[in-house]
Tab-separated table of N, CA and C and ligand atoms in Angstrom:
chain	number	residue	atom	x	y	z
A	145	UNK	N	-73.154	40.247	230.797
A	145	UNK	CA	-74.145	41.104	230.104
A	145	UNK	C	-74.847	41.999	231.120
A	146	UNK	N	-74.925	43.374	230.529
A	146	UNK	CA	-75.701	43.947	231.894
A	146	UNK	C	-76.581	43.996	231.884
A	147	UNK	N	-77.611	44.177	233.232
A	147	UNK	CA	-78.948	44.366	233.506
A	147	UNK	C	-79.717	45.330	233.583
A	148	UNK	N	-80.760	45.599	233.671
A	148	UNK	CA	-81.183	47.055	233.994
A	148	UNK	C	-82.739	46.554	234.844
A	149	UNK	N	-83.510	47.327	236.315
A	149	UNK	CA	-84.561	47.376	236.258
A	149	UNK	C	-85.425	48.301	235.506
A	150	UNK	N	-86.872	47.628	234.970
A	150	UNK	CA	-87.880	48.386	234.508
A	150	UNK	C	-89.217	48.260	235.334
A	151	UNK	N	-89.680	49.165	235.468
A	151	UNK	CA	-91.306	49.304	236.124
A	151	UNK	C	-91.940	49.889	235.328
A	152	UNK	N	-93.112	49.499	234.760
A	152	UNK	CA	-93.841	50.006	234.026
A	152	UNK	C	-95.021	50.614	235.153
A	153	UNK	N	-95.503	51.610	235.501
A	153	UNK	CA	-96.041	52.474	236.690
A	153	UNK	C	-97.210	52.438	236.002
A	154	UNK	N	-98.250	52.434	237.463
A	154	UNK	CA	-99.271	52.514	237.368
A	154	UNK	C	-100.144	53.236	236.031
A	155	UNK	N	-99.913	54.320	235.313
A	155	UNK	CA	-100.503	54.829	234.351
A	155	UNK	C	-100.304	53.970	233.509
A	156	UNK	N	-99.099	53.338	233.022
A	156	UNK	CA	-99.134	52.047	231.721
A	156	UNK	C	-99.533	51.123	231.856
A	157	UNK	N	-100.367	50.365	233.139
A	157	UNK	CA	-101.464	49.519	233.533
A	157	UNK	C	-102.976	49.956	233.147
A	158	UNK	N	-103.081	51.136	233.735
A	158	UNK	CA	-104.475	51.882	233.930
A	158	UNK	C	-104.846	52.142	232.338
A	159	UNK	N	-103.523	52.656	231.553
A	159	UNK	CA	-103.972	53.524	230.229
A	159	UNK	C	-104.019	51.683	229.418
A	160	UNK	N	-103.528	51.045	229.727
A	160	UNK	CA	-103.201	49.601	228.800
A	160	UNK	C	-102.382	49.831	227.515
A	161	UNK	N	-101.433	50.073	228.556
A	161	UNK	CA	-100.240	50.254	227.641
A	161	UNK	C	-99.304	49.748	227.905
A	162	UNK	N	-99.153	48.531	228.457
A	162	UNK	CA	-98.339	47.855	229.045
A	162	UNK	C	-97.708	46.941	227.831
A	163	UNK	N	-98.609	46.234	226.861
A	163	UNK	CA	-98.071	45.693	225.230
A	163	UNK	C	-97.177	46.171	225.073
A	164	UNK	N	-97.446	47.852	224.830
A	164	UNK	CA	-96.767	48.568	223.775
A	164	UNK	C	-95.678	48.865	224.145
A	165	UNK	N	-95.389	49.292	225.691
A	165	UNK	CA	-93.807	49.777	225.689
A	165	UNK	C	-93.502	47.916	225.819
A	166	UNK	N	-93.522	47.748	226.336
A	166	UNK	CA	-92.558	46.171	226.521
A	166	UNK	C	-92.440	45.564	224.811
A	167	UNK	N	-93.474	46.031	224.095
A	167	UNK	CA	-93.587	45.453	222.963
A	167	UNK	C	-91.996	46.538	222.031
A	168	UNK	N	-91.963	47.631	222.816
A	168	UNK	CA	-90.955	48.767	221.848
A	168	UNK	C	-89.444	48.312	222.448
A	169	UNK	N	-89.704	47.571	223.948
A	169	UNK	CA	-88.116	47.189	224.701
A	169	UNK	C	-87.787	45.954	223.956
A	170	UNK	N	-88.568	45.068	223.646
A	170	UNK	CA	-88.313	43.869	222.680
A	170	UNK	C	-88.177	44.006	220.974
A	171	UNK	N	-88.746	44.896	221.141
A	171	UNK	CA	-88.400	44.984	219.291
A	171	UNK	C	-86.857	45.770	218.942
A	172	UNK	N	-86.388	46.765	220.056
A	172	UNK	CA	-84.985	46.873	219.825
A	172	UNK	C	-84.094	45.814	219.954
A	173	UNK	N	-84.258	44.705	220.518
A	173	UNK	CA	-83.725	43.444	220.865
A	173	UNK	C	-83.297	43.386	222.143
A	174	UNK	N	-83.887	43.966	223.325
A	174	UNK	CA	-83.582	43.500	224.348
A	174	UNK	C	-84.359	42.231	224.775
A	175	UNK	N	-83.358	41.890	226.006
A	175	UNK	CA	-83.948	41.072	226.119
A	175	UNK	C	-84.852	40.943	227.968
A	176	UNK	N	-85.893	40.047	227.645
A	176	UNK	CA	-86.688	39.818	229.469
A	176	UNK	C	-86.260	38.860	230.040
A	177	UNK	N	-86.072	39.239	231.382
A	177	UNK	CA	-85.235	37.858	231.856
A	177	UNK	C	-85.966	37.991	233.172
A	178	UNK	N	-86.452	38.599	233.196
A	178	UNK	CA	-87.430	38.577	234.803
A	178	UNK	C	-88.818	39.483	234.229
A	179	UNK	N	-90.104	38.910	234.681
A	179	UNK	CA	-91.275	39.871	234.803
A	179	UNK	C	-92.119	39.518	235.756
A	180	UNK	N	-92.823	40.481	236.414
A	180	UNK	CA	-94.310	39.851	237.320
A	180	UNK	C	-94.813	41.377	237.618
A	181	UNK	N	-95.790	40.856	237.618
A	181	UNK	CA	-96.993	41.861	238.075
A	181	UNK	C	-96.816	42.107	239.846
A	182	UNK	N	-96.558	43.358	240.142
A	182	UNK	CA	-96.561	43.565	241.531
A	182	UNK	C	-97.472	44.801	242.394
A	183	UNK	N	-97.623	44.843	243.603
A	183	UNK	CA	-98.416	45.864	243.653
A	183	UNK	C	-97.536	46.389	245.101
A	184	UNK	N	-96.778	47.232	245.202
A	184	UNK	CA	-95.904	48.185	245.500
A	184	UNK	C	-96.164	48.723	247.146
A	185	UNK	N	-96.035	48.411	248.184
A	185	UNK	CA	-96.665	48.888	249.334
A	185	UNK	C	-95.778	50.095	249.469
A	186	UNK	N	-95.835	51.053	250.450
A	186	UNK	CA	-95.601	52.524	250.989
A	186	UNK	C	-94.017	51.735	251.174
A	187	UNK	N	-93.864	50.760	251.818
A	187	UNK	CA	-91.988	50.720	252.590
A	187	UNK	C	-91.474	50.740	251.264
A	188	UNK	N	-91.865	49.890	250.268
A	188	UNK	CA	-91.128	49.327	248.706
A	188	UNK	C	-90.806	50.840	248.118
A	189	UNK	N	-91.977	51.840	248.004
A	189	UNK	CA	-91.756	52.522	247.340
A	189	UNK	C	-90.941	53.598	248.087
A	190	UNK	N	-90.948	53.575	249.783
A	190	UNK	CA	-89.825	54.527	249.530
A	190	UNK	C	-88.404	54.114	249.563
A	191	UNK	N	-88.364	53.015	249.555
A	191	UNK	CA	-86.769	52.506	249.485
A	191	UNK	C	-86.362	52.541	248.247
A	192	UNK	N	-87.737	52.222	246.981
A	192	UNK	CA	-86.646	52.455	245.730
A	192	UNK	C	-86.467	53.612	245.251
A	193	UNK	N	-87.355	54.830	246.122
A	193	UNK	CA	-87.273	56.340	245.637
A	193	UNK	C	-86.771	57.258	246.443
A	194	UNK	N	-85.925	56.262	247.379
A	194	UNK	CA	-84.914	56.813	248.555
A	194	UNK	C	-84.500	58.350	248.431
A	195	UNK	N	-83.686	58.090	247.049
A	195	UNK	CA	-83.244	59.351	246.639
A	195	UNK	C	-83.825	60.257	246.446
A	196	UNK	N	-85.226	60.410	246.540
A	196	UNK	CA	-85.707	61.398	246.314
A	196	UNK	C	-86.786	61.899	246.868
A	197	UNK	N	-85.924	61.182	248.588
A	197	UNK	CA	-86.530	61.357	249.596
A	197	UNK	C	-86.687	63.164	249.917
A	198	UNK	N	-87.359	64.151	250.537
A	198	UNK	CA	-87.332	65.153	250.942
A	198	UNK	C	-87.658	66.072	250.070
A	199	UNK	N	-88.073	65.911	248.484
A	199	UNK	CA	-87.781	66.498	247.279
A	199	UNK	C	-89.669	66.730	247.251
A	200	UNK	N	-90.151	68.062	246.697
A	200	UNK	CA	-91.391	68.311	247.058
A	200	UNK	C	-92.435	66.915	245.784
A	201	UNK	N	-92.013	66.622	245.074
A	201	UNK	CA	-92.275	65.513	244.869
A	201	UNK	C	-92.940	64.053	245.259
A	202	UNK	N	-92.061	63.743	246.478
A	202	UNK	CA	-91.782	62.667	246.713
A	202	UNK	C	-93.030	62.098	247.196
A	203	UNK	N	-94.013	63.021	248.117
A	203	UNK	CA	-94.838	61.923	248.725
A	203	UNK	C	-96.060	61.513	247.387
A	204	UNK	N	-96.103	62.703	246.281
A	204	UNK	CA	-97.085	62.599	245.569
A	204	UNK	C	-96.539	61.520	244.665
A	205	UNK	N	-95.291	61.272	244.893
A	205	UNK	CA	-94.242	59.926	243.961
A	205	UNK	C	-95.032	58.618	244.181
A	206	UNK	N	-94.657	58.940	245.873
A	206	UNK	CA	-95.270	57.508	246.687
A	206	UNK	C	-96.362	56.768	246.782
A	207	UNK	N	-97.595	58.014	246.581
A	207	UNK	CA	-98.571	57.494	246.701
A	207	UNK	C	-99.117	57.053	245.072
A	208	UNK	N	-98.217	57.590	244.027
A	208	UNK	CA	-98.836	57.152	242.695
A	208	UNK	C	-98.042	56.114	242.342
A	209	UNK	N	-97.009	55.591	242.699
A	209	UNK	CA	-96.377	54.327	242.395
A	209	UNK	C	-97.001	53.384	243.503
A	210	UNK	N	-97.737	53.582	244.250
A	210	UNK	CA	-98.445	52.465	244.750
A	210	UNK	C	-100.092	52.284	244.766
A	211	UNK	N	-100.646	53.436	243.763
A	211	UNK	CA	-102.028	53.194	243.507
A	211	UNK	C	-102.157	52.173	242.606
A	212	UNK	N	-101.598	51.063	242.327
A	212	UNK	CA	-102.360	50.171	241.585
A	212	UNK	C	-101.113	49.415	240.878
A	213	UNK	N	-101.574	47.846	240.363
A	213	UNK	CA	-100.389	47.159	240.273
A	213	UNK	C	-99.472	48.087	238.955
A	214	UNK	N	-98.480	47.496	239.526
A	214	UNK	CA	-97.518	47.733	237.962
A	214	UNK	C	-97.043	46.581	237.835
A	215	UNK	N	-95.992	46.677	236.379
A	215	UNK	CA	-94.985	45.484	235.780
A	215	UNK	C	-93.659	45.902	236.328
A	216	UNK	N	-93.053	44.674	237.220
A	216	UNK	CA	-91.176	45.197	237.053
A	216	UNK	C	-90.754	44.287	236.433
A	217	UNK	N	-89.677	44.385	236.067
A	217	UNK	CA	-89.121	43.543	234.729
A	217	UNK	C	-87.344	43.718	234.590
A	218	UNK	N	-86.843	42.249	234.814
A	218	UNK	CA	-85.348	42.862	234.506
A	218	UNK	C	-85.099	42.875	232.853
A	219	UNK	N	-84.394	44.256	232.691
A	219	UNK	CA	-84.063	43.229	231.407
A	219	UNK	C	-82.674	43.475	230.862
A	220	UNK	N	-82.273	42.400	229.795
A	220	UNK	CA	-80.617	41.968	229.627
A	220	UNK	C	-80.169	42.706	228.420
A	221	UNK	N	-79.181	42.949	228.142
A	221	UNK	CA	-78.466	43.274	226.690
A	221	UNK	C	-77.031	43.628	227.087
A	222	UNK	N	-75.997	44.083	226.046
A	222	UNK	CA	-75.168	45.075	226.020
A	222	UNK	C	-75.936	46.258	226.455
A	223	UNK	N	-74.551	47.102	227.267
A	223	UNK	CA	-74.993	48.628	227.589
A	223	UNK	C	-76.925	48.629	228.300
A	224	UNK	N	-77.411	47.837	228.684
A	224	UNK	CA	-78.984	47.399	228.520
A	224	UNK	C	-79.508	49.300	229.319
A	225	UNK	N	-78.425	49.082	230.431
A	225	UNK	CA	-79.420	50.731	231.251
A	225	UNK	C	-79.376	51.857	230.251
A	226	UNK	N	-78.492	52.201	229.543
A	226	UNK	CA	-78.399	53.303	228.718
A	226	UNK	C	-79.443	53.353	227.483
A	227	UNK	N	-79.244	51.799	226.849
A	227	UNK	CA	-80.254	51.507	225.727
A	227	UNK	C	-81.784	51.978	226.260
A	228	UNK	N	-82.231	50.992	227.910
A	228	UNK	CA	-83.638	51.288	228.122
A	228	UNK	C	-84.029	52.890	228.664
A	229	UNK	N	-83.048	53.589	228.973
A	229	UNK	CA	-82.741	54.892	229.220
A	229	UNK	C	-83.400	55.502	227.861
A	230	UNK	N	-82.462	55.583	226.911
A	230	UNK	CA	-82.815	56.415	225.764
A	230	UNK	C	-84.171	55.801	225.073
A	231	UNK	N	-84.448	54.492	225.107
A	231	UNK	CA	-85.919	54.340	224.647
A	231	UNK	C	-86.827	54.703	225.595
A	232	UNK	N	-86.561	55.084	226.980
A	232	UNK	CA	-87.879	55.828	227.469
A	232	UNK	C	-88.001	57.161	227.194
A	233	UNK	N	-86.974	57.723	227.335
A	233	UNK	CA	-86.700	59.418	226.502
A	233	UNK	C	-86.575	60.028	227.980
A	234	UNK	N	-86.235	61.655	227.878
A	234	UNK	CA	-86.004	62.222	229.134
A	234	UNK	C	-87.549	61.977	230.120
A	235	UNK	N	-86.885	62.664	231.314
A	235	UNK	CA	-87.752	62.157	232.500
A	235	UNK	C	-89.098	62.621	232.014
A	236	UNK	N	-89.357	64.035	231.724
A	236	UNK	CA	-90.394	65.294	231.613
A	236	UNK	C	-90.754	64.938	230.298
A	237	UNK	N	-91.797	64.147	229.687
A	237	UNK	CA	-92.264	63.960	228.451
A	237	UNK	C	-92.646	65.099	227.313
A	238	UNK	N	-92.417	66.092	228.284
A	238	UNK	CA	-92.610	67.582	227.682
A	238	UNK	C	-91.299	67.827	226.648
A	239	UNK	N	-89.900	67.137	227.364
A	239	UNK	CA	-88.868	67.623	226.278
A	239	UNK	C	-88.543	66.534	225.515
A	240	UNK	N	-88.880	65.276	226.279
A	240	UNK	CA	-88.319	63.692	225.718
A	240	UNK	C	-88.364	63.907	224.390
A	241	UNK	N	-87.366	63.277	223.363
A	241	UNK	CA	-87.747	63.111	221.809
A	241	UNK	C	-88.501	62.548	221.503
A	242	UNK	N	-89.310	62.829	220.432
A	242	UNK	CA	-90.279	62.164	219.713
A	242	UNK	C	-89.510	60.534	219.583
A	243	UNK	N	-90.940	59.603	219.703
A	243	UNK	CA	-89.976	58.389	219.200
A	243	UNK	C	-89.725	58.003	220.507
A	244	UNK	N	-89.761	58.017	221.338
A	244	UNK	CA	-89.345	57.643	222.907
A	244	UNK	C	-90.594	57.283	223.317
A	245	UNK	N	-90.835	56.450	224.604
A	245	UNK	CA	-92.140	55.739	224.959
A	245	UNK	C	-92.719	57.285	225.686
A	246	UNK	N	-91.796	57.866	226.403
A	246	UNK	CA	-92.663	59.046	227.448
A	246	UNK	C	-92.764	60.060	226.368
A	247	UNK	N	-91.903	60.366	225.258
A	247	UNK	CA	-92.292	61.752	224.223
A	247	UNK	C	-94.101	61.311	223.614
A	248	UNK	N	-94.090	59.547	223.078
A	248	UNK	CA	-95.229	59.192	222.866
A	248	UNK	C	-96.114	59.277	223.156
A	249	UNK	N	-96.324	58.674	224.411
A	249	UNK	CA	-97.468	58.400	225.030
A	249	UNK	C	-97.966	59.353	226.386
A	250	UNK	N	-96.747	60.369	226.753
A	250	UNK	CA	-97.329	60.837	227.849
A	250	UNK	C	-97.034	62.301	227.787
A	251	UNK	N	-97.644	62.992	228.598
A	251	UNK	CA	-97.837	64.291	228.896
A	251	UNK	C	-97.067	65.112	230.159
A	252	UNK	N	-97.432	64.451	230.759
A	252	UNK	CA	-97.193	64.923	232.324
A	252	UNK	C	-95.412	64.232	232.917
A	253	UNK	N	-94.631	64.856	233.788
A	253	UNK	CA	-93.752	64.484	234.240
A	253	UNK	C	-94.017	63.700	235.646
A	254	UNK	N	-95.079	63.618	236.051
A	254	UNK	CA	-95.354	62.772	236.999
A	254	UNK	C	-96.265	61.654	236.899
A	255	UNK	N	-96.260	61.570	235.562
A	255	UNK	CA	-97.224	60.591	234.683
A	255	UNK	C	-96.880	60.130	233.794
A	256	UNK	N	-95.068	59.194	233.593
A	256	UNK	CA	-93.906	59.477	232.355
A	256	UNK	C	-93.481	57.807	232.285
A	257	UNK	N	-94.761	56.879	232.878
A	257	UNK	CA	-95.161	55.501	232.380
A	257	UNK	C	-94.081	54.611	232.981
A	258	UNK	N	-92.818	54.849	232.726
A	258	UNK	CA	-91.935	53.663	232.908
A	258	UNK	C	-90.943	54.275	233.997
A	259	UNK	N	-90.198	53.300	234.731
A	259	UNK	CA	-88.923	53.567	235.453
A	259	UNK	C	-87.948	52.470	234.533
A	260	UNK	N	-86.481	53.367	234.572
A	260	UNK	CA	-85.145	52.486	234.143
A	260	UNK	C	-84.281	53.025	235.025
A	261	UNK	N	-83.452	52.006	235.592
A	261	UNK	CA	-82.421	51.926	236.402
A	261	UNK	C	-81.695	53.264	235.660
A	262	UNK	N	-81.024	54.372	236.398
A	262	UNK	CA	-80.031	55.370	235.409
A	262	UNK	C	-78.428	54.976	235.601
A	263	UNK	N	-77.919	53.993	236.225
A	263	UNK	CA	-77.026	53.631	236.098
A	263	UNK	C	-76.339	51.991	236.361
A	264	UNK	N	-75.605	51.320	236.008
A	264	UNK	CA	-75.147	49.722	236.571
A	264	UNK	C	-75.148	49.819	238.373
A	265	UNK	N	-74.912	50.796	238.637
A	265	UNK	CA	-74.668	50.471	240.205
A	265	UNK	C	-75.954	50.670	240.844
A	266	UNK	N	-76.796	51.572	240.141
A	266	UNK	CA	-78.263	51.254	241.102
A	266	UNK	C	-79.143	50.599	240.711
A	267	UNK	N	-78.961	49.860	239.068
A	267	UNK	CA	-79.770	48.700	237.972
A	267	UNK	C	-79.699	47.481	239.564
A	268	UNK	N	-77.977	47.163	239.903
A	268	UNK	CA	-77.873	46.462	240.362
A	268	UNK	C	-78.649	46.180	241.745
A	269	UNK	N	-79.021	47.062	242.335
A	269	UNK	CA	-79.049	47.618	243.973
A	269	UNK	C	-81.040	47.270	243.537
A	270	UNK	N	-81.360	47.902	242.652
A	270	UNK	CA	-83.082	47.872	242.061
A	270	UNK	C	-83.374	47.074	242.054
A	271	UNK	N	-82.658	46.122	241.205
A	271	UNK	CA	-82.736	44.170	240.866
A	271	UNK	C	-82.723	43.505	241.981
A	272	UNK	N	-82.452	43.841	242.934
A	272	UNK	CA	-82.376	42.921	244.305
A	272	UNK	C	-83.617	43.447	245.047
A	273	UNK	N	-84.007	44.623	244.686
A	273	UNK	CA	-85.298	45.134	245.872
A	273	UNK	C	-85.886	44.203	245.252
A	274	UNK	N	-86.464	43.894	244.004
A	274	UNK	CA	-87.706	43.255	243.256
A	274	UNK	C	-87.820	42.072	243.172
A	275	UNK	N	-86.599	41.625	242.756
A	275	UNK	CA	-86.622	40.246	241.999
A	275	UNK	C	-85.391	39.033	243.388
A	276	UNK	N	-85.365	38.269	243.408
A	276	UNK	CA	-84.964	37.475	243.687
A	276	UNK	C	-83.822	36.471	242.838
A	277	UNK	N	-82.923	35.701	243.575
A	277	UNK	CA	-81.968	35.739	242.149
A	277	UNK	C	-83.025	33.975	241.178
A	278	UNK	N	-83.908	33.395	241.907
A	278	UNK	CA	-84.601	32.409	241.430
A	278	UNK	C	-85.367	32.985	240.126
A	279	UNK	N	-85.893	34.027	240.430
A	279	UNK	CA	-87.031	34.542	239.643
A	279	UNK	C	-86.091	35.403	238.290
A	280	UNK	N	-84.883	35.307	237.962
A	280	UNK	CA	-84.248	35.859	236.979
A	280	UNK	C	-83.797	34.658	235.970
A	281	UNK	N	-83.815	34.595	234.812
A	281	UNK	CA	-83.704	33.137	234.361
A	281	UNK	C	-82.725	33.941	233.233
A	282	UNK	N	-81.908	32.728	232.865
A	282	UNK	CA	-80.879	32.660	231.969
A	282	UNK	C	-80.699	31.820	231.477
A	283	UNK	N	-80.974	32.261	230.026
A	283	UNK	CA	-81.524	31.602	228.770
A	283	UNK	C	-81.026	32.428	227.596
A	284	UNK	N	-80.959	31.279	226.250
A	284	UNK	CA	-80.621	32.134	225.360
A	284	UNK	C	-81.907	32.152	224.059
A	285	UNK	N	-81.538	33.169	223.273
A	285	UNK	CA	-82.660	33.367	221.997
A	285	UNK	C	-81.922	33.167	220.776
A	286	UNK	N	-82.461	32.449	220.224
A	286	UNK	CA	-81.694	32.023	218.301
A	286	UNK	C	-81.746	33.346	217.875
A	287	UNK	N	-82.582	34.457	218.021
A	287	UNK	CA	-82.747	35.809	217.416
A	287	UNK	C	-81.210	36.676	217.828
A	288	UNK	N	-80.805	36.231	218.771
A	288	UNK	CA	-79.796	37.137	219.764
A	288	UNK	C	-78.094	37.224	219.114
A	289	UNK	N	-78.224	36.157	217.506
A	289	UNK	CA	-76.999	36.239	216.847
A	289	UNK	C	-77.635	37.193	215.584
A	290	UNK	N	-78.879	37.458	215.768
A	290	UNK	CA	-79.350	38.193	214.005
A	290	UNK	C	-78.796	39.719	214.731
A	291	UNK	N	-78.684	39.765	216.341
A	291	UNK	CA	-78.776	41.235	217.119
A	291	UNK	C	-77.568	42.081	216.851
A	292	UNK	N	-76.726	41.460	216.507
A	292	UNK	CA	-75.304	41.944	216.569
A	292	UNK	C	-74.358	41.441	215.166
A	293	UNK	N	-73.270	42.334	215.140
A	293	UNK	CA	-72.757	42.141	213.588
A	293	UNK	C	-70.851	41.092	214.494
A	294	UNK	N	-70.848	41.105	215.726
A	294	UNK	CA	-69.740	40.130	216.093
A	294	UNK	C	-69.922	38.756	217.121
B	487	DAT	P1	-86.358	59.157	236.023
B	487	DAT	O1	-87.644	58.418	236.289
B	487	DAT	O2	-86.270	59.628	234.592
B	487	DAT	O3	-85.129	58.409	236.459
B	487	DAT	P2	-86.000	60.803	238.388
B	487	DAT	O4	-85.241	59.674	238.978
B	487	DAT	O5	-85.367	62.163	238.410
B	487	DAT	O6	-86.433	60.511	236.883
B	487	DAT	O7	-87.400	60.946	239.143
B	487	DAT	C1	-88.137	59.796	239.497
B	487	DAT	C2	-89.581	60.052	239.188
B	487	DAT	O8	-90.074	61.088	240.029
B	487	DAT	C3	-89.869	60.528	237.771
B	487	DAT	O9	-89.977	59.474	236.851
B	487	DAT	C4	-91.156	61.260	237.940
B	487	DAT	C5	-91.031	61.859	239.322
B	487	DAT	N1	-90.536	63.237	239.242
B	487	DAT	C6	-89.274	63.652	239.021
B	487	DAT	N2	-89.185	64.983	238.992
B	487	DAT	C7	-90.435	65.447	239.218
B	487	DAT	C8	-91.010	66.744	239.313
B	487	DAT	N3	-90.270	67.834	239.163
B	487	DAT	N4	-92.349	66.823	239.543
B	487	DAT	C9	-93.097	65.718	239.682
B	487	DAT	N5	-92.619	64.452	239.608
B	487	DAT	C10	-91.306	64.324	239.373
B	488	MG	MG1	-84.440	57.888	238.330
């Protein structure tokens, strides 16, 4: 089953909105298999925003993914990165679809609440900065046969 990381960023702490999207990743039926509250030092954040190292962005990236704790969170399903992909909506909440956590709740593209892994090969590479393989648990839910029609 694949994985995906999620960070819920500092603004979905601050605004207390942390319920609601985790509450919108669980009601599609994904599932949590890792969570904790973390608070992000300068090395963390630029290793997981490597890529987007040099980009005029980046330092104002750095310093707002580490003003204040956030949630990371693995979480499980079929297809899981694409699913938590399209429920956050595009990056820029300006075009995201309505119905998406960033079209919802946010405004700003540097203020767009959640991170999701954008693909299996860097879900995978994310999941190891954060989590540990102890702190990922595998378990099943009686709900998880109502999820699917096979
Ligand atoms: P995503 O978070 O949808 O994967 P990304 O990987 O391209 O988007 O960028 C990482 C984060 O960097 C993004 O969530 C918000 C910030 N960011 C991206 N482009 C930006 C821009 N043009 N101006 C300000 N912040 C930006
Ligand atoms: Mg990205």
């Amino acid at each position: 089953m694949q994985q995906t990381l999620v960070l819920l960023k500092p603004d979905a702490v601050q605004r207390g909105l942390m319920g609601e999207i985790i509450s919108r990743l669980e009601r599609r039926g994904l599932k949590i298999v890792a969570m904790k509250m973390i608070w992000m030092d300068e090395a963390l954040a630029k290793r997981h925003y490597a890529i987007h190292e040099g980009k005029p962005f980046f330092a104002g990236l750095v310093d707002f993914i580490t003003s204040s704790p956030i949630i990371a969170a693995v979480i499980e399903g079929e297809n899981a990165v694409e699913m938590v992909r399209r429920t956050m909506g595009e990056t820029d909440p300006a075009i995201a679809n309505p119905g998406t956590i960033r079209a919802d709740f946010a405004l700003d593209i540097g203020r767009n609440l959640i991170h999701g892994s954008d693909s299996e090969e860097n879900a995978v590479k994310e999941i190891e900065l954060f989590f540990s393989k102890k702190e990922i648990f595998d378990y099943s839910r009686d709900i998880d046969k109502c999820l699917t029609g096979s």
